[in-house]
PDB file of C-alpha atoms in Angstrom:
ATOM      1  CA  UNK E   1       0.020  -0.010   0.029  1.00  0.00           C
ATOM      2  CA  UNK E   2       2.792   2.358   0.865  1.00  0.00           C
ATOM      3  CA  UNK E   3       4.406   1.523  -2.417  1.00  0.00           C
ATOM      4  CA  UNK E   4       1.185   2.414  -4.267  1.00  0.00           C
ATOM      5  CA  UNK E   5       0.958   5.786  -2.554  1.00  0.00           C
ATOM      6  CA  UNK E   6       4.600   6.389  -3.254  1.00  0.00           C
ATOM      7  CA  UNK E   7       4.048   5.717  -6.959  1.00  0.00           C
ATOM      8  CA  UNK E   8       0.997   8.011  -6.990  1.00  0.00           C
ATOM      9  CA  UNK E   9       3.024  10.785  -5.352  1.00  0.00           C
ATOM     10  CA  UNK E  10       5.542  10.469  -8.170  1.00  0.00           C
ATOM     11  CA  UNK E  11       2.871  10.483 -10.897  1.00  0.00           C
ATOM     12  CA  UNK E  12       0.930  13.493  -9.583  1.00  0.00           C
ATOM     13  CA  UNK E  13       3.807  16.011 -10.086  1.00  0.00           C
ATOM     14  CA  UNK E  14       4.401  14.555 -13.602  1.00  0.00           C
ATOM     15  CA  UNK E  15       0.747  14.936 -14.494  1.00  0.00           C
ATOM     16  CA  UNK E  16       0.638  18.439 -13.051  1.00  0.00           C
ATOM     17  CA  UNK E  17       3.799  19.307 -14.961  1.00  0.00           C
ATOM     18  CA  UNK E  18       2.301  17.928 -18.163  1.00  0.00           C
ATOM     19  CA  UNK E  19      -0.916  19.956 -17.607  1.00  0.00           C
ATOM     20  CA  UNK E  20       1.031  23.136 -16.981  1.00  0.00           C
ATOM     21  CA  UNK E  21       3.210  22.467 -20.011  1.00  0.00           C
ATOM     22  CA  UNK E  22       0.073  21.900 -22.121  1.00  0.00           C
ATOM     23  CA  UNK E  23      -1.497  25.080 -20.806  1.00  0.00           C
ATOM     24  CA  UNK E  24       1.702  26.976 -21.471  1.00  0.00           C
ATOM     25  CA  UNK E  25       1.772  25.662 -25.031  1.00  0.00           C
ATOM     26  CA  UNK E  26      -1.904  26.555 -25.557  1.00  0.00           C
ATOM     27  CA  UNK E  27      -1.397  30.060 -24.197  1.00  0.00           C
ATOM     28  CA  UNK E  28       1.776  30.417 -26.282  1.00  0.00           C
ATOM     29  CA  UNK E  29      -0.095  29.320 -29.419  1.00  0.00           C
ATOM     30  CA  UNK E  30      -2.957  31.714 -28.689  1.00  0.00           C
ATOM     31  CA  UNK E  31      -0.555  34.566 -28.160  1.00  0.00           C
ATOM     32  CA  UNK E  32       1.364  33.625 -31.260  1.00  0.00           C
ATOM     33  CA  UNK E  33      -1.765  33.536 -33.417  1.00  0.00           C
ATOM     34  CA  UNK E  34      -2.955  36.816 -31.963  1.00  0.00           C
ATOM     35  CA  UNK E  35       0.413  38.409 -32.631  1.00  0.00           C
ATOM     36  CA  UNK E  36       0.502  36.926 -36.160  1.00  0.00           C
ATOM     37  CA  UNK E  37      -3.061  38.095 -36.817  1.00  0.00           C
ATOM     38  CA  UNK E  38      -2.124  41.593 -35.567  1.00  0.00           C
ATOM     39  CA  UNK E  39       0.855  41.651 -37.867  1.00  0.00           C
ATOM     40  CA  UNK E  40      -1.277  40.506 -40.820  1.00  0.00           C
ATOM     41  CA  UNK E  41      -3.850  43.202 -40.057  1.00  0.00           C
ATOM     42  CA  UNK E  42      -1.067  45.825 -39.789  1.00  0.00           C
ATOM     43  CA  UNK E  43       0.354  44.699 -43.116  1.00  0.00           C
ATOM     44  CA  UNK E  44      -3.057  44.834 -44.778  1.00  0.00           C
ATOM     45  CA  UNK E  45      -3.687  48.289 -43.335  1.00  0.00           C
ATOM     46  CA  UNK E  46      -0.249  49.356 -44.592  1.00  0.00           C
ATOM     47  CA  UNK E  47      -1.001  47.961 -48.037  1.00  0.00           C
ATOM     48  CA  UNK E  48      -4.361  49.729 -48.065  1.00  0.00           C
ATOM     49  CA  UNK E  49      -2.698  53.005 -47.008  1.00  0.00           C
ATOM     50  CA  UNK E  50      -0.122  52.668 -49.845  1.00  0.00           C
ATOM     51  CA  UNK E  51      -2.864  51.803 -52.334  1.00  0.00           C
ATOM     52  CA  UNK E  52      -4.949  54.787 -51.200  1.00  0.00           C
ATOM     53  CA  UNK E  53      -1.929  57.085 -51.408  1.00  0.00           C
ATOM     54  CA  UNK E  54      -1.252  55.805 -54.950  1.00  0.00           C
ATOM     55  CA  UNK E  55      -4.869  56.344 -55.911  1.00  0.00           C
ATOM     56  CA  UNK E  56      -4.706  59.880 -54.556  1.00  0.00           C
ATOM     57  CA  UNK E  57      -1.596  60.537 -56.641  1.00  0.00           C
ATOM     58  CA  UNK E  58      -3.262  59.186 -59.758  1.00  0.00           C
ATOM     59  CA  UNK E  59      -6.385  61.222 -59.052  1.00  0.00           C
ATOM     60  CA  UNK E  60      -4.245  64.316 -58.501  1.00  0.00           C
ATOM     61  CA  UNK E  61      -2.335  63.668 -61.733  1.00  0.00           C
ATOM     62  CA  UNK E  62      -5.624  63.218 -63.565  1.00  0.00           C
ATOM     63  CA  UNK E  63      -6.944  66.537 -62.227  1.00  0.00           C
ATOM     64  CA  UNK E  64      -3.661  68.232 -63.098  1.00  0.00           C
ATOM     65  CA  UNK E  65      -3.779  66.834 -66.612  1.00  0.00           C
ATOM     66  CA  UNK E  66      -7.345  68.034 -67.077  1.00  0.00           C
ATOM     67  CA  UNK E  67      -6.555  71.476 -65.701  1.00  0.00           C
ATOM     68  CA  UNK E  68      -3.457  71.784 -67.870  1.00  0.00           C
ATOM     69  CA  UNK E  69      -5.503  70.847 -70.960  1.00  0.00           C
ATOM     70  CA  UNK E  70      -8.157  73.393 -70.021  1.00  0.00           C
ATOM     71  CA  UNK E  71      -5.552  76.117 -69.599  1.00  0.00           C
ATOM     72  CA  UNK E  72      -3.957  75.224 -72.884  1.00  0.00           C
ATOM     73  CA  UNK E  73      -7.279  75.334 -74.738  1.00  0.00           C
ATOM     74  CA  UNK E  74      -8.153  78.637 -73.020  1.00  0.00           C
ATOM     75  CA  UNK E  75      -4.724  80.086 -73.989  1.00  0.00           C
ATOM     76  CA  UNK E  76      -5.089  78.832 -77.573  1.00  0.00           C
ATOM     77  CA  UNK E  77      -8.568  80.329 -77.852  1.00  0.00           C
ATOM     78  CA  UNK E  78      -7.319  83.639 -76.451  1.00  0.00           C
ATOM     79  CA  UNK E  79      -4.165  83.854 -78.555  1.00  0.00           C
ATOM     80  CA  UNK E  80      -5.418  82.353 -81.808  1.00  0.00           C
ATOM     81  CA  UNK E  81      -9.017  83.585 -81.894  1.00  0.00           C
ATOM     82  CA  UNK E  82      -9.875  86.357 -79.428  1.00  0.00           C
ATOM     83  CA  UNK E  83      -7.053  88.661 -80.526  1.00  0.00           C
ATOM     84  CA  UNK E  84      -7.904  88.150 -84.225  1.00  0.00           C
ATOM     85  CA  UNK E  85     -11.606  88.769 -83.634  1.00  0.00           C
ATOM     86  CA  UNK E  86     -10.665  92.065 -81.976  1.00  0.00           C
ATOM     87  CA  UNK E  87      -8.910  93.025 -85.217  1.00  0.00           C
ATOM     88  CA  UNK E  88     -12.040  92.069 -87.163  1.00  0.00           C
ATOM     89  CA  UNK E  89     -14.123  94.184 -84.806  1.00  0.00           C
ATOM     90  CA  UNK E  90     -11.902  97.246 -85.375  1.00  0.00           C
ATOM     91  CA  UNK E  91     -12.145  96.871 -89.189  1.00  0.00           C
ATOM     92  CA  UNK E  92     -15.937  96.535 -89.049  1.00  0.00           C
ATOM     93  CA  UNK E  93     -16.228  99.606 -86.853  1.00  0.00           C
ATOM     94  CA  UNK E  94     -14.110 101.570 -89.341  1.00  0.00           C
ATOM     95  CA  UNK E  95     -16.331 100.371 -92.222  1.00  0.00           C
ATOM     96  CA  UNK E  96     -19.495 101.318 -90.349  1.00  0.00           C
ATOM     97  CA  UNK E  97     -18.039 104.724 -89.546  1.00  0.00           C
ATOM     98  CA  UNK E  98     -18.281 105.638 -93.210  1.00  0.00           C
ATOM     99  CA  UNK E  99     -15.139 107.741 -93.277  1.00  0.00           C
ATOM    100  CA  UNK E 100     -13.047 105.362 -95.335  1.00  0.00           C
ATOM    101  CA  UNK E 101     -12.430 105.884 -99.026  1.00  0.00           C
ATOM    102  CA  UNK E 102     -13.331 103.142-101.506  1.00  0.00           C
ATOM    103  CA  UNK E 103      -9.788 101.859-101.670  1.00  0.00           C
ATOM    104  CA  UNK E 104      -9.531 101.860 -97.871  1.00  0.00           C
ATOM    105  CA  UNK E 105     -12.816  99.971 -97.612  1.00  0.00           C
ATOM    106  CA  UNK E 106     -11.513  97.345-100.066  1.00  0.00           C
ATOM    107  CA  UNK E 107      -8.305  97.065 -98.099  1.00  0.00           C
ATOM    108  CA  UNK E 108     -10.185  96.783 -94.795  1.00  0.00           C
ATOM    109  CA  UNK E 109     -12.510  94.081 -96.230  1.00  0.00           C
ATOM    110  CA  UNK E 110      -9.507  92.200 -97.554  1.00  0.00           C
ATOM    111  CA  UNK E 111      -7.908  92.308 -94.120  1.00  0.00           C
ATOM    112  CA  UNK E 112     -11.148  91.086 -92.507  1.00  0.00           C
ATOM    113  CA  UNK E 113     -11.251  88.177 -94.967  1.00  0.00           C
ATOM    114  CA  UNK E 114      -7.628  87.319 -94.258  1.00  0.00           C
ATOM    115  CA  UNK E 115      -8.098  87.395 -90.461  1.00  0.00           C
ATOM    116  CA  UNK E 116     -11.297  85.316 -90.529  1.00  0.00           C
ATOM    117  CA  UNK E 117      -9.524  82.724 -92.724  1.00  0.00           C
ATOM    118  CA  UNK E 118      -6.755  82.513 -90.133  1.00  0.00           C
ATOM    119  CA  UNK E 119      -9.336  82.233 -87.318  1.00  0.00           C
ATOM    120  CA  UNK E 120     -11.052  79.341 -89.109  1.00  0.00           C
ATOM    121  CA  UNK E 121      -7.702  77.570 -89.588  1.00  0.00           C
ATOM    122  CA  UNK E 122      -6.783  78.161 -85.924  1.00  0.00           C
ATOM    123  CA  UNK E 123     -10.198  76.776 -84.878  1.00  0.00           C
ATOM    124  CA  UNK E 124      -9.650  73.680 -86.956  1.00  0.00           C
ATOM    125  CA  UNK E 125      -6.225  73.194 -85.422  1.00  0.00           C
ATOM    126  CA  UNK E 126      -7.589  73.506 -81.862  1.00  0.00           C
ATOM    127  CA  UNK E 127     -10.375  71.056 -82.702  1.00  0.00           C
ATOM    128  CA  UNK E 128      -7.793  68.700 -84.194  1.00  0.00           C
ATOM    129  CA  UNK E 129      -5.855  68.761 -80.930  1.00  0.00           C
ATOM    130  CA  UNK E 130      -8.991  68.026 -78.986  1.00  0.00           C
ATOM    131  CA  UNK E 131     -10.175  65.178 -81.220  1.00  0.00           C
ATOM    132  CA  UNK E 132      -8.158  64.258 -84.318  1.00  0.00           C
ATOM    133  CA  UNK E 133     -10.530  64.088 -87.302  1.00  0.00           C
ATOM    134  CA  UNK E 134      -9.149  60.710 -88.456  1.00  0.00           C
ATOM    135  CA  UNK E 135     -10.043  59.252 -85.070  1.00  0.00           C
ATOM    136  CA  UNK E 136     -13.539  60.596 -85.331  1.00  0.00           C
ATOM    137  CA  UNK E 137     -14.078  59.495 -88.991  1.00  0.00           C
ATOM    138  CA  UNK E 138     -12.034  56.271 -89.343  1.00  0.00           C
ATOM    139  CA  UNK E 139     -11.455  55.017 -85.774  1.00  0.00           C
ATOM    140  CA  UNK E 140      -8.553  54.154 -83.520  1.00  0.00           C
ATOM    141  CA  UNK E 141      -6.612  51.828 -85.873  1.00  0.00           C
ATOM    142  CA  UNK E 142      -6.242  54.366 -88.689  1.00  0.00           C
ATOM    143  CA  UNK E 143      -5.531  57.173 -86.198  1.00  0.00           C
ATOM    144  CA  UNK E 144      -2.689  55.203 -84.647  1.00  0.00           C
ATOM    145  CA  UNK E 145      -1.301  54.170 -88.039  1.00  0.00           C
ATOM    146  CA  UNK E 146      -1.327  57.852 -89.153  1.00  0.00           C
ATOM    147  CA  UNK E 147       0.348  58.940 -85.923  1.00  0.00           C
ATOM    148  CA  UNK E 148       3.143  56.374 -86.305  1.00  0.00           C
ATOM    149  CA  UNK E 149       3.519  57.253 -89.982  1.00  0.00           C
ATOM    150  CA  UNK E 150       4.013  60.906 -89.085  1.00  0.00           C
ATOM    151  CA  UNK E 151       6.891  60.048 -86.784  1.00  0.00           C
ATOM    152  CA  UNK E 152       8.375  57.648 -89.362  1.00  0.00           C
ATOM    153  CA  UNK E 153       8.130  60.279 -92.078  1.00  0.00           C
ATOM    154  CA  UNK E 154      10.811  62.327 -90.325  1.00  0.00           C
ATOM    155  CA  UNK E 155      13.364  59.639 -91.418  1.00  0.00           C
ATOM    156  CA  UNK E 156      15.022  60.039 -88.013  1.00  0.00           C
ATOM    157  CA  UNK E 157      13.101  57.185 -86.454  1.00  0.00           C
ATOM    158  CA  UNK E 158      11.520  53.878 -87.475  1.00  0.00           C
ATOM    159  CA  UNK E 159       7.986  53.478 -86.095  1.00  0.00           C
ATOM    160  CA  UNK E 160       6.657  49.897 -86.430  1.00  0.00           C
ATOM    161  CA  UNK E 161       3.250  48.586 -85.520  1.00  0.00           C
ATOM    162  CA  UNK E 162       1.153  45.419 -85.313  1.00  0.00           C
ATOM    163  CA  UNK E 163      -2.457  46.315 -84.568  1.00  0.00           C
ATOM    164  CA  UNK E 164      -5.296  43.899 -84.116  1.00  0.00           C
ATOM    165  CA  UNK E 165      -8.184  45.891 -82.682  1.00  0.00           C
ATOM    166  CA  UNK E 166     -11.941  45.650 -82.954  1.00  0.00           C
ATOM    167  CA  UNK E 167     -14.173  48.537 -81.906  1.00  0.00           C
ATOM    168  CA  UNK E 168     -14.523  47.557 -78.259  1.00  0.00           C
ATOM    169  CA  UNK E 169     -13.997  50.962 -76.585  1.00  0.00           C
ATOM    170  CA  UNK E 170     -16.055  54.137 -76.676  1.00  0.00           C
ATOM    171  CA  UNK E 171     -14.812  57.174 -78.644  1.00  0.00           C
ATOM    172  CA  UNK E 172     -13.811  58.863 -75.367  1.00  0.00           C
ATOM    173  CA  UNK E 173     -11.822  55.787 -74.341  1.00  0.00           C
ATOM    174  CA  UNK E 174     -10.221  55.512 -77.775  1.00  0.00           C
ATOM    175  CA  UNK E 175      -9.105  59.144 -77.438  1.00  0.00           C
ATOM    176  CA  UNK E 176      -7.345  58.284 -74.147  1.00  0.00           C
ATOM    177  CA  UNK E 177      -5.552  55.361 -75.858  1.00  0.00           C
ATOM    178  CA  UNK E 178      -4.572  57.650 -78.764  1.00  0.00           C
ATOM    179  CA  UNK E 179      -3.178  60.249 -76.332  1.00  0.00           C
ATOM    180  CA  UNK E 180      -1.313  57.589 -74.376  1.00  0.00           C
ATOM    181  CA  UNK E 181       0.475  56.371 -77.560  1.00  0.00           C
ATOM    182  CA  UNK E 182       1.078  59.969 -78.601  1.00  0.00           C
ATOM    183  CA  UNK E 183       2.725  60.681 -75.234  1.00  0.00           C
ATOM    184  CA  UNK E 184       4.793  57.548 -75.457  1.00  0.00           C
ATOM    185  CA  UNK E 185       6.118  58.419 -78.896  1.00  0.00           C
ATOM    186  CA  UNK E 186       6.867  62.030 -77.825  1.00  0.00           C
ATOM    187  CA  UNK E 187       8.750  60.794 -74.722  1.00  0.00           C
ATOM    188  CA  UNK E 188      10.743  58.283 -76.759  1.00  0.00           C
ATOM    189  CA  UNK E 189      11.965  60.913 -79.218  1.00  0.00           C
ATOM    190  CA  UNK E 190      12.284  63.919 -76.889  1.00  0.00           C
ATOM    191  CA  UNK E 191      13.671  62.309 -73.757  1.00  0.00           C
ATOM    192  CA  UNK E 192      14.735  58.807 -74.794  1.00  0.00           C
ATOM    193  CA  UNK E 193      16.418  59.834 -78.067  1.00  0.00           C
ATOM    194  CA  UNK E 194      15.054  56.569 -79.499  1.00  0.00           C
ATOM    195  CA  UNK E 195      15.460  55.627 -83.177  1.00  0.00           C
ATOM    196  CA  UNK E 196      13.176  52.594 -83.138  1.00  0.00           C
ATOM    197  CA  UNK E 197       9.665  52.380 -81.636  1.00  0.00           C
ATOM    198  CA  UNK E 198       7.218  49.498 -81.892  1.00  0.00           C
ATOM    199  CA  UNK E 199       3.526  49.462 -80.971  1.00  0.00           C
ATOM    200  CA  UNK E 200       1.592  46.195 -80.611  1.00  0.00           C
ATOM    201  CA  UNK E 201      -2.142  46.308 -79.952  1.00  0.00           C
ATOM    202  CA  UNK E 202      -4.016  43.049 -79.378  1.00  0.00           C
ATOM    203  CA  UNK E 203      -7.763  42.883 -78.664  1.00  0.00           C
ATOM    204  CA  UNK E 204      -8.730  39.561 -77.103  1.00  0.00           C
ATOM    205  CA  UNK E 205     -11.880  38.415 -75.352  1.00  0.00           C
ATOM    206  CA  UNK E 206     -12.520  40.772 -72.478  1.00  0.00           C
ATOM    207  CA  UNK E 207      -9.350  42.866 -72.638  1.00  0.00           C
ATOM    208  CA  UNK E 208      -7.111  44.997 -74.841  1.00  0.00           C
ATOM    209  CA  UNK E 209      -3.360  44.703 -74.477  1.00  0.00           C
ATOM    210  CA  UNK E 210      -1.105  47.545 -75.603  1.00  0.00           C
ATOM    211  CA  UNK E 211       2.670  46.903 -75.703  1.00  0.00           C
ATOM    212  CA  UNK E 212       5.010  49.683 -76.605  1.00  0.00           C
ATOM    213  CA  UNK E 213       8.817  49.394 -76.869  1.00  0.00           C
ATOM    214  CA  UNK E 214      11.647  51.729 -77.797  1.00  0.00           C
ATOM    215  CA  UNK E 215      15.426  51.524 -78.023  1.00  0.00           C
ATOM    216  CA  UNK E 216      16.009  54.797 -76.247  1.00  0.00           C
ATOM    217  CA  UNK E 217      18.398  55.588 -73.399  1.00  0.00           C
ATOM    218  CA  UNK E 218      15.939  54.356 -70.803  1.00  0.00           C
ATOM    219  CA  UNK E 219      15.316  55.502 -67.300  1.00  0.00           C
ATOM    220  CA  UNK E 220      14.957  54.413 -63.678  1.00  0.00           C
ATOM    221  CA  UNK E 221      11.213  53.886 -63.264  1.00  0.00           C
ATOM    222  CA  UNK E 222      10.925  54.641 -59.542  1.00  0.00           C
ATOM    223  CA  UNK E 223      13.152  57.703 -59.828  1.00  0.00           C
ATOM    224  CA  UNK E 224      11.187  58.991 -62.814  1.00  0.00           C
ATOM    225  CA  UNK E 225       7.912  58.815 -60.874  1.00  0.00           C
ATOM    226  CA  UNK E 226       9.473  60.348 -57.711  1.00  0.00           C
ATOM    227  CA  UNK E 227      10.773  63.204 -59.751  1.00  0.00           C
ATOM    228  CA  UNK E 228       7.248  63.868 -60.970  1.00  0.00           C
ATOM    229  CA  UNK E 229       7.696  63.622 -64.714  1.00  0.00           C
ATOM    230  CA  UNK E 230       4.509  64.921 -66.301  1.00  0.00           C
ATOM    231  CA  UNK E 231       4.698  62.531 -69.246  1.00  0.00           C
ATOM    232  CA  UNK E 232       4.568  59.417 -67.127  1.00  0.00           C
ATOM    233  CA  UNK E 233       1.984  60.973 -64.823  1.00  0.00           C
ATOM    234  CA  UNK E 234      -0.266  61.770 -67.776  1.00  0.00           C
ATOM    235  CA  UNK E 235       0.024  58.213 -69.103  1.00  0.00           C
ATOM    236  CA  UNK E 236      -0.644  56.698 -65.705  1.00  0.00           C
ATOM    237  CA  UNK E 237      -3.662  58.987 -65.091  1.00  0.00           C
ATOM    238  CA  UNK E 238      -5.207  58.128 -68.461  1.00  0.00           C
ATOM    239  CA  UNK E 239      -4.700  54.412 -67.771  1.00  0.00           C
ATOM    240  CA  UNK E 240      -6.467  54.914 -64.413  1.00  0.00           C
ATOM    241  CA  UNK E 241      -9.341  56.662 -66.164  1.00  0.00           C
ATOM    242  CA  UNK E 242      -9.684  53.603 -68.400  1.00  0.00           C
ATOM    243  CA  UNK E 243      -9.604  51.340 -65.275  1.00  0.00           C
ATOM    244  CA  UNK E 244      -6.551  49.719 -66.785  1.00  0.00           C
ATOM    245  CA  UNK E 245      -3.234  48.390 -65.464  1.00  0.00           C
ATOM    246  CA  UNK E 246       0.226  49.510 -66.534  1.00  0.00           C
ATOM    247  CA  UNK E 247       3.612  47.837 -66.220  1.00  0.00           C
ATOM    248  CA  UNK E 248       6.821  49.705 -67.028  1.00  0.00           C
ATOM    249  CA  UNK E 249      10.193  48.058 -67.545  1.00  0.00           C
ATOM    250  CA  UNK E 250      13.220  50.184 -68.183  1.00  0.00           C
ATOM    251  CA  UNK E 251      16.858  50.667 -67.223  1.00  0.00           C
ATOM    252  CA  UNK E 252      19.585  53.022 -68.304  1.00  0.00           C
ATOM    253  CA  UNK E 253      20.713  52.509 -71.929  1.00  0.00           C
ATOM    254  CA  UNK E 254      18.290  49.576 -72.290  1.00  0.00           C
ATOM    255  CA  UNK E 255      15.205  51.263 -73.736  1.00  0.00           C
ATOM    256  CA  UNK E 256      11.757  51.019 -72.233  1.00  0.00           C
ATOM    257  CA  UNK E 257       8.757  48.716 -72.453  1.00  0.00           C
ATOM    258  CA  UNK E 258       5.215  49.724 -71.492  1.00  0.00           C
ATOM    259  CA  UNK E 259       2.484  47.100 -71.141  1.00  0.00           C
ATOM    260  CA  UNK E 260      -1.051  48.321 -70.641  1.00  0.00           C
ATOM    261  CA  UNK E 261      -4.077  46.074 -70.053  1.00  0.00           C
ATOM    262  CA  UNK E 262      -7.553  47.577 -70.445  1.00  0.00           C
ATOM    263  CA  UNK E 263     -10.568  45.412 -69.504  1.00  0.00           C
ATOM    264  CA  UNK E 264     -13.800  45.813 -71.454  1.00  0.00           C
ATOM    265  CA  UNK E 265     -17.226  44.137 -71.619  1.00  0.00           C
ATOM    266  CA  UNK E 266     -17.629  43.837 -75.329  1.00  0.00           C
ATOM    267  CA  UNK E 267     -17.539  40.068 -75.349  1.00  0.00           C
ATOM    268  CA  UNK E 268     -19.627  39.415 -72.254  1.00  0.00           C
TER     269      UNK E 268
END
């Protein structure tokens, strides 16, 4: 009997130790999972904050682009039209005054005709900048081909293309795509000093993929965005307006590649 009690006295501390160890492990696991969950939540919040900040930057860039375009249009209207219409108004007032000789009247009318012709040409040019006529009449494919041909016609660059596009975007969306390509070409020539540019446009079920490459001097992508280059901001803001995604690959002296994916519902 004494031996039995002695064995029980040895077992009890072992059992208690096992229970305490089990409790310790359970508490440790609970604390670990709580800590891990807290870290996951913090990471998600951090990602959300970064995403929100990025969205704010894109929105700000979009607003800046729109405001800059409005200012440019207002300046063009003022410089190219308002000033000339003031000249027309002065000539008409002189004609209505009745103090001009016949020769002076003829000269004044000739001046009015010349100024109004210039105003009409300026108006057409401003309208062309807002919405290229070829885009309005013949669609995105022909507008892009003409744009690339204009760059290639300079003989300083080679502008290649492979375009497979069906009419899956609205006119407003096509204008954004046109402006994106226009900005890419301008950046390649002006900043990248490229001599070869290639545009590939593929329209598959549910999405349009635009790939643009050049052999320019390239750039550091993160640095370019941090320095606030307007060209890249404009491109990114237009892609955001289209609810698209953009990927940029570039390094110094290695050219640049832009891949833009735009989802659409044309095949749904």
